[in-house]
Amino acid sequence: MTNFDLVIVGGGLTAARAIKEYRAAGGDGRIALLSKEQALPYHRPPLSKRFLRGEAERPDTLVEPEEFYAESDVELVLGTEVMSLDPHEQAVSTGDGRYGYRQLLLATGSLPRALPVPGAELEGVFSLRSIEDSAAIRAAASDTRDAIVVGSGFVGM
């Protein structure tokens, strides 16, 4: 088991800001950022706006540049899913190992609700949660003229 002062589960805005504020407040020791996504933490609003329209690229969406994590002594464990949490042992487990912590931040975000209708799994039907989803929608939109948006939440609008 590898031990850290702070383990953050989740790779979004909250994770990046927590690292920045933790260091600014004098927090020292090793930090691990465990994220299911392969990407560094990024801002999600551009996914349904500037990035989706092709007015921004992946680096423009990042919360902090890659150097920030190295300078902040953060071990990036991207593309890994936390499978279990053991508060008594102060450890989280992934498919690749265990990460001990003194402090733990769960910042996993949310998931879009799937449309429970026949055909929702067909090619050309998308959900928007990640930068990969937005890139897929962007690519598909370049070859079409019409689209239907289902949902009237913040992202759908």
mmCIF file with all atom_site columns, C-alpha atoms in Angstrom, residues 4-147:
data_model
loop_
_atom_site.group_PDB
_atom_site.id
_atom_site.type_symbol
_atom_site.label_atom_id
_atom_site.label_alt_id
_atom_site.label_comp_id
_atom_site.label_asym_id
_atom_site.label_entity_id
_atom_site.label_seq_id
_atom_site.pdbx_PDB_ins_code
_atom_site.Cartn_x
_atom_site.Cartn_y
_atom_site.Cartn_z
_atom_site.occupancy
_atom_site.B_iso_or_equiv
_atom_site.pdbx_formal_charge
_atom_site.auth_seq_id
_atom_site.auth_comp_id
_atom_site.auth_asym_id
_atom_site.auth_atom_id
_atom_site.pdbx_PDB_model_num
ATOM 1   C CA . PHE A 1 4   ? -0.457  9.737  1.169   1.00 0.00 ? 4   PHE A CA 1
ATOM 2   C CA . ASP A 1 5   ? -1.308  12.671 3.374   1.00 0.00 ? 5   ASP A CA 1
ATOM 3   C CA . LEU A 1 6   ? -4.289  13.449 1.129   1.00 0.00 ? 6   LEU A CA 1
ATOM 4   C CA . VAL A 1 7   ? -6.074  11.209 -1.364  1.00 0.00 ? 7   VAL A CA 1
ATOM 5   C CA . ILE A 1 8   ? -8.594  12.820 -3.699  1.00 0.00 ? 8   ILE A CA 1
ATOM 6   C CA . VAL A 1 9   ? -11.051 10.562 -5.515  1.00 0.00 ? 9   VAL A CA 1
ATOM 7   C CA . GLY A 1 10  ? -12.409 12.344 -8.578  1.00 0.00 ? 10  GLY A CA 1
ATOM 8   C CA . GLY A 1 11  ? -10.819 14.417 -11.282 1.00 0.00 ? 11  GLY A CA 1
ATOM 9   C CA . GLY A 1 12  ? -12.905 17.546 -11.740 1.00 0.00 ? 12  GLY A CA 1
ATOM 10  C CA . LEU A 1 13  ? -12.844 21.177 -10.712 1.00 0.00 ? 13  LEU A CA 1
ATOM 11  C CA . THR A 1 14  ? -13.261 20.391 -7.013  1.00 0.00 ? 14  THR A CA 1
ATOM 12  C CA . ALA A 1 15  ? -10.207 18.123 -7.036  1.00 0.00 ? 15  ALA A CA 1
ATOM 13  C CA . ALA A 1 16  ? -7.966  20.716 -8.686  1.00 0.00 ? 16  ALA A CA 1
ATOM 14  C CA . ARG A 1 17  ? -9.162  23.547 -6.448  1.00 0.00 ? 17  ARG A CA 1
ATOM 15  C CA . ALA A 1 18  ? -8.775  21.385 -3.340  1.00 0.00 ? 18  ALA A CA 1
ATOM 16  C CA . ILE A 1 19  ? -5.123  20.743 -4.200  1.00 0.00 ? 19  ILE A CA 1
ATOM 17  C CA . LYS A 1 20  ? -4.481  24.440 -4.739  1.00 0.00 ? 20  LYS A CA 1
ATOM 18  C CA . GLU A 1 21  ? -6.204  25.504 -1.517  1.00 0.00 ? 21  GLU A CA 1
ATOM 19  C CA . TYR A 1 22  ? -4.681  22.664 0.505   1.00 0.00 ? 22  TYR A CA 1
ATOM 20  C CA . ARG A 1 23  ? -1.186  23.792 -0.480  1.00 0.00 ? 23  ARG A CA 1
ATOM 21  C CA . ALA A 1 24  ? -2.045  27.492 0.014   1.00 0.00 ? 24  ALA A CA 1
ATOM 22  C CA . ALA A 1 25  ? -3.250  26.700 3.551   1.00 0.00 ? 25  ALA A CA 1
ATOM 23  C CA . GLY A 1 26  ? 0.084   25.069 4.376   1.00 0.00 ? 26  GLY A CA 1
ATOM 24  C CA . GLY A 1 27  ? -0.893  21.463 3.733   1.00 0.00 ? 27  GLY A CA 1
ATOM 25  C CA . ASP A 1 28  ? 2.191   19.408 3.091   1.00 0.00 ? 28  ASP A CA 1
ATOM 26  C CA . GLY A 1 29  ? 2.890   15.776 2.424   1.00 0.00 ? 29  GLY A CA 1
ATOM 27  C CA . ARG A 1 30  ? 2.072   13.644 -0.554  1.00 0.00 ? 30  ARG A CA 1
ATOM 28  C CA . ILE A 1 31  ? -1.164  13.990 -2.501  1.00 0.00 ? 31  ILE A CA 1
ATOM 29  C CA . ALA A 1 32  ? -2.713  11.389 -4.806  1.00 0.00 ? 32  ALA A CA 1
ATOM 30  C CA . LEU A 1 33  ? -5.389  12.271 -7.332  1.00 0.00 ? 33  LEU A CA 1
ATOM 31  C CA . LEU A 1 34  ? -7.324  9.163  -8.393  1.00 0.00 ? 34  LEU A CA 1
ATOM 32  C CA . SER A 1 35  ? -9.581  9.679  -11.388 1.00 0.00 ? 35  SER A CA 1
ATOM 33  C CA . LYS A 1 36  ? -11.501 7.326  -13.619 1.00 0.00 ? 36  LYS A CA 1
ATOM 34  C CA . GLU A 1 37  ? -10.932 9.725  -16.507 1.00 0.00 ? 37  GLU A CA 1
ATOM 35  C CA . GLN A 1 38  ? -7.684  9.785  -18.484 1.00 0.00 ? 38  GLN A CA 1
ATOM 36  C CA . ALA A 1 39  ? -7.693  13.592 -18.620 1.00 0.00 ? 39  ALA A CA 1
ATOM 37  C CA . LEU A 1 40  ? -6.378  16.138 -16.128 1.00 0.00 ? 40  LEU A CA 1
ATOM 38  C CA . PRO A 1 41  ? -9.135  18.010 -14.257 1.00 0.00 ? 41  PRO A CA 1
ATOM 39  C CA . TYR A 1 42  ? -11.000 20.288 -16.654 1.00 0.00 ? 42  TYR A CA 1
ATOM 40  C CA . HIS A 1 43  ? -13.836 22.787 -16.575 1.00 0.00 ? 43  HIS A CA 1
ATOM 41  C CA . ARG A 1 44  ? -17.120 21.201 -17.614 1.00 0.00 ? 44  ARG A CA 1
ATOM 42  C CA . PRO A 1 45  ? -19.089 24.277 -18.854 1.00 0.00 ? 45  PRO A CA 1
ATOM 43  C CA . PRO A 1 46  ? -17.041 24.516 -22.100 1.00 0.00 ? 46  PRO A CA 1
ATOM 44  C CA . LEU A 1 47  ? -18.112 20.950 -22.937 1.00 0.00 ? 47  LEU A CA 1
ATOM 45  C CA . SER A 1 48  ? -21.600 22.191 -23.813 1.00 0.00 ? 48  SER A CA 1
ATOM 46  C CA . LYS A 1 49  ? -20.438 25.542 -25.162 1.00 0.00 ? 49  LYS A CA 1
ATOM 47  C CA . ARG A 1 50  ? -17.037 26.676 -26.505 1.00 0.00 ? 50  ARG A CA 1
ATOM 48  C CA . PHE A 1 51  ? -15.436 23.223 -26.786 1.00 0.00 ? 51  PHE A CA 1
ATOM 49  C CA . LEU A 1 52  ? -18.525 21.709 -28.355 1.00 0.00 ? 52  LEU A CA 1
ATOM 50  C CA . ARG A 1 53  ? -18.672 24.526 -30.934 1.00 0.00 ? 53  ARG A CA 1
ATOM 51  C CA . GLY A 1 54  ? -14.984 24.107 -31.798 1.00 0.00 ? 54  GLY A CA 1
ATOM 52  C CA . GLU A 1 55  ? -14.024 27.475 -30.296 1.00 0.00 ? 55  GLU A CA 1
ATOM 53  C CA . ALA A 1 56  ? -11.795 25.868 -27.638 1.00 0.00 ? 56  ALA A CA 1
ATOM 54  C CA . GLU A 1 57  ? -9.529  22.851 -27.597 1.00 0.00 ? 57  GLU A CA 1
ATOM 55  C CA . ARG A 1 58  ? -8.727  20.390 -24.797 1.00 0.00 ? 58  ARG A CA 1
ATOM 56  C CA . PRO A 1 59  ? -5.894  22.449 -23.236 1.00 0.00 ? 59  PRO A CA 1
ATOM 57  C CA . ASP A 1 60  ? -8.267  25.440 -23.010 1.00 0.00 ? 60  ASP A CA 1
ATOM 58  C CA . THR A 1 61  ? -10.581 23.479 -20.712 1.00 0.00 ? 61  THR A CA 1
ATOM 59  C CA . LEU A 1 62  ? -7.960  22.520 -18.099 1.00 0.00 ? 62  LEU A CA 1
ATOM 60  C CA . VAL A 1 63  ? -8.426  23.849 -14.582 1.00 0.00 ? 63  VAL A CA 1
ATOM 61  C CA . GLU A 1 64  ? -4.639  23.917 -14.110 1.00 0.00 ? 64  GLU A CA 1
ATOM 62  C CA . PRO A 1 65  ? -1.797  23.071 -16.513 1.00 0.00 ? 65  PRO A CA 1
ATOM 63  C CA . GLU A 1 66  ? -0.015  19.743 -16.120 1.00 0.00 ? 66  GLU A CA 1
ATOM 64  C CA . GLU A 1 67  ? 2.998   21.451 -14.518 1.00 0.00 ? 67  GLU A CA 1
ATOM 65  C CA . PHE A 1 68  ? 0.795   22.563 -11.600 1.00 0.00 ? 68  PHE A CA 1
ATOM 66  C CA . TYR A 1 69  ? 0.381   18.966 -10.444 1.00 0.00 ? 69  TYR A CA 1
ATOM 67  C CA . ALA A 1 70  ? 4.116   18.247 -10.585 1.00 0.00 ? 70  ALA A CA 1
ATOM 68  C CA . GLU A 1 71  ? 4.916   21.499 -8.766  1.00 0.00 ? 71  GLU A CA 1
ATOM 69  C CA . SER A 1 72  ? 2.290   20.642 -6.127  1.00 0.00 ? 72  SER A CA 1
ATOM 70  C CA . ASP A 1 73  ? 3.776   17.168 -5.567  1.00 0.00 ? 73  ASP A CA 1
ATOM 71  C CA . VAL A 1 74  ? 0.637   15.380 -6.759  1.00 0.00 ? 74  VAL A CA 1
ATOM 72  C CA . GLU A 1 75  ? 0.759   11.807 -7.962  1.00 0.00 ? 75  GLU A CA 1
ATOM 73  C CA . LEU A 1 76  ? -1.720  11.621 -10.833 1.00 0.00 ? 76  LEU A CA 1
ATOM 74  C CA . VAL A 1 77  ? -3.394  8.223  -11.037 1.00 0.00 ? 77  VAL A CA 1
ATOM 75  C CA . LEU A 1 78  ? -5.583  8.729  -14.088 1.00 0.00 ? 78  LEU A CA 1
ATOM 76  C CA . GLY A 1 79  ? -7.685  6.123  -15.816 1.00 0.00 ? 79  GLY A CA 1
ATOM 77  C CA . THR A 1 80  ? -8.279  4.168  -12.636 1.00 0.00 ? 80  THR A CA 1
ATOM 78  C CA . GLU A 1 81  ? -11.511 3.482  -10.809 1.00 0.00 ? 81  GLU A CA 1
ATOM 79  C CA . VAL A 1 82  ? -11.760 3.310  -7.040  1.00 0.00 ? 82  VAL A CA 1
ATOM 80  C CA . MET A 1 83  ? -13.446 0.019  -6.256  1.00 0.00 ? 83  MET A CA 1
ATOM 81  C CA . SER A 1 84  ? -13.727 0.223  -2.469  1.00 0.00 ? 84  SER A CA 1
ATOM 82  C CA . LEU A 1 85  ? -13.173 2.432  0.539   1.00 0.00 ? 85  LEU A CA 1
ATOM 83  C CA . ASP A 1 86  ? -12.071 1.148  3.944   1.00 0.00 ? 86  ASP A CA 1
ATOM 84  C CA . PRO A 1 87  ? -12.381 3.959  6.521   1.00 0.00 ? 87  PRO A CA 1
ATOM 85  C CA . HIS A 1 88  ? -11.055 1.753  9.338   1.00 0.00 ? 88  HIS A CA 1
ATOM 86  C CA . GLU A 1 89  ? -7.837  1.055  7.430   1.00 0.00 ? 89  GLU A CA 1
ATOM 87  C CA . GLN A 1 90  ? -7.873  4.582  5.932   1.00 0.00 ? 90  GLN A CA 1
ATOM 88  C CA . ALA A 1 91  ? -7.382  3.199  2.442   1.00 0.00 ? 91  ALA A CA 1
ATOM 89  C CA . VAL A 1 92  ? -9.035  3.109  -0.959  1.00 0.00 ? 92  VAL A CA 1
ATOM 90  C CA . SER A 1 93  ? -8.574  0.254  -3.400  1.00 0.00 ? 93  SER A CA 1
ATOM 91  C CA . THR A 1 94  ? -8.377  0.326  -7.171  1.00 0.00 ? 94  THR A CA 1
ATOM 92  C CA . GLY A 1 95  ? -7.793  -2.449 -9.649  1.00 0.00 ? 95  GLY A CA 1
ATOM 93  C CA . ASP A 1 96  ? -4.078  -1.568 -9.442  1.00 0.00 ? 96  ASP A CA 1
ATOM 94  C CA . GLY A 1 97  ? -3.541  -1.338 -5.694  1.00 0.00 ? 97  GLY A CA 1
ATOM 95  C CA . ARG A 1 98  ? -4.332  0.316  -2.393  1.00 0.00 ? 98  ARG A CA 1
ATOM 96  C CA . TYR A 1 99  ? -3.786  3.931  -1.427  1.00 0.00 ? 99  TYR A CA 1
ATOM 97  C CA . GLY A 1 100 ? -3.565  4.814  2.235   1.00 0.00 ? 100 GLY A CA 1
ATOM 98  C CA . TYR A 1 101 ? -4.573  8.275  3.377   1.00 0.00 ? 101 TYR A CA 1
ATOM 99  C CA . ARG A 1 102 ? -4.482  10.524 6.381   1.00 0.00 ? 102 ARG A CA 1
ATOM 100 C CA . GLN A 1 103 ? -7.213  12.650 4.804   1.00 0.00 ? 103 GLN A CA 1
ATOM 101 C CA . LEU A 1 104 ? -9.650  11.709 2.044   1.00 0.00 ? 104 LEU A CA 1
ATOM 102 C CA . LEU A 1 105 ? -11.726 13.900 -0.275  1.00 0.00 ? 105 LEU A CA 1
ATOM 103 C CA . LEU A 1 106 ? -14.474 12.269 -2.330  1.00 0.00 ? 106 LEU A CA 1
ATOM 104 C CA . ALA A 1 107 ? -15.142 14.583 -5.277  1.00 0.00 ? 107 ALA A CA 1
ATOM 105 C CA . THR A 1 108 ? -16.717 12.229 -7.795  1.00 0.00 ? 108 THR A CA 1
ATOM 106 C CA . GLY A 1 109 ? -19.285 14.561 -9.357  1.00 0.00 ? 109 GLY A CA 1
ATOM 107 C CA . SER A 1 110 ? -22.473 13.295 -10.918 1.00 0.00 ? 110 SER A CA 1
ATOM 108 C CA . LEU A 1 111 ? -23.654 11.277 -13.885 1.00 0.00 ? 111 LEU A CA 1
ATOM 109 C CA . PRO A 1 112 ? -26.294 12.155 -16.454 1.00 0.00 ? 112 PRO A CA 1
ATOM 110 C CA . ARG A 1 113 ? -29.455 10.095 -16.300 1.00 0.00 ? 113 ARG A CA 1
ATOM 111 C CA . ALA A 1 114 ? -29.802 7.652  -19.160 1.00 0.00 ? 114 ALA A CA 1
ATOM 112 C CA . LEU A 1 115 ? -32.882 7.940  -21.312 1.00 0.00 ? 115 LEU A CA 1
ATOM 113 C CA . PRO A 1 116 ? -34.857 4.724  -20.567 1.00 0.00 ? 116 PRO A CA 1
ATOM 114 C CA . VAL A 1 117 ? -36.333 4.204  -24.043 1.00 0.00 ? 117 VAL A CA 1
ATOM 115 C CA . PRO A 1 118 ? -35.660 1.765  -26.869 1.00 0.00 ? 118 PRO A CA 1
ATOM 116 C CA . GLY A 1 119 ? -32.967 3.145  -29.169 1.00 0.00 ? 119 GLY A CA 1
ATOM 117 C CA . ALA A 1 120 ? -31.113 5.126  -26.506 1.00 0.00 ? 120 ALA A CA 1
ATOM 118 C CA . GLU A 1 121 ? -28.114 2.881  -27.074 1.00 0.00 ? 121 GLU A CA 1
ATOM 119 C CA . LEU A 1 122 ? -27.983 3.440  -30.848 1.00 0.00 ? 122 LEU A CA 1
ATOM 120 C CA . GLU A 1 123 ? -25.136 5.098  -32.719 1.00 0.00 ? 123 GLU A CA 1
ATOM 121 C CA . GLY A 1 124 ? -25.669 8.849  -32.851 1.00 0.00 ? 124 GLY A CA 1
ATOM 122 C CA . VAL A 1 125 ? -27.332 9.027  -29.420 1.00 0.00 ? 125 VAL A CA 1
ATOM 123 C CA . PHE A 1 126 ? -25.078 10.765 -26.892 1.00 0.00 ? 126 PHE A CA 1
ATOM 124 C CA . SER A 1 127 ? -24.907 11.744 -23.243 1.00 0.00 ? 127 SER A CA 1
ATOM 125 C CA . LEU A 1 128 ? -22.749 14.676 -22.217 1.00 0.00 ? 128 LEU A CA 1
ATOM 126 C CA . ARG A 1 129 ? -20.637 14.095 -19.107 1.00 0.00 ? 129 ARG A CA 1
ATOM 127 C CA . SER A 1 130 ? -16.991 14.068 -20.142 1.00 0.00 ? 130 SER A CA 1
ATOM 128 C CA . ILE A 1 131 ? -14.665 15.775 -22.567 1.00 0.00 ? 131 ILE A CA 1
ATOM 129 C CA . GLU A 1 132 ? -14.678 12.532 -24.566 1.00 0.00 ? 132 GLU A CA 1
ATOM 130 C CA . ASP A 1 133 ? -18.491 12.728 -24.840 1.00 0.00 ? 133 ASP A CA 1
ATOM 131 C CA . SER A 1 134 ? -18.270 16.338 -26.014 1.00 0.00 ? 134 SER A CA 1
ATOM 132 C CA . ALA A 1 135 ? -15.581 15.459 -28.578 1.00 0.00 ? 135 ALA A CA 1
ATOM 133 C CA . ALA A 1 136 ? -17.801 12.654 -29.950 1.00 0.00 ? 136 ALA A CA 1
ATOM 134 C CA . ILE A 1 137 ? -20.803 14.990 -30.215 1.00 0.00 ? 137 ILE A CA 1
ATOM 135 C CA . ARG A 1 138 ? -18.629 17.648 -31.857 1.00 0.00 ? 138 ARG A CA 1
ATOM 136 C CA . ALA A 1 139 ? -17.374 15.150 -34.447 1.00 0.00 ? 139 ALA A CA 1
ATOM 137 C CA . ALA A 1 140 ? -20.888 13.852 -35.194 1.00 0.00 ? 140 ALA A CA 1
ATOM 138 C CA . ALA A 1 141 ? -22.285 17.389 -35.437 1.00 0.00 ? 141 ALA A CA 1
ATOM 139 C CA . SER A 1 142 ? -19.812 18.293 -38.155 1.00 0.00 ? 142 SER A CA 1
ATOM 140 C CA . ASP A 1 143 ? -21.558 15.798 -40.481 1.00 0.00 ? 143 ASP A CA 1
ATOM 141 C CA . THR A 1 144 ? -25.181 16.723 -39.801 1.00 0.00 ? 144 THR A CA 1
ATOM 142 C CA . ARG A 1 145 ? -27.575 19.620 -39.994 1.00 0.00 ? 145 ARG A CA 1
ATOM 143 C CA . ASP A 1 146 ? -30.241 18.623 -37.464 1.00 0.00 ? 146 ASP A CA 1
ATOM 144 C CA . ALA A 1 147 ? -30.127 17.495 -33.849 1.00 0.00 ? 147 ALA A CA 1
#
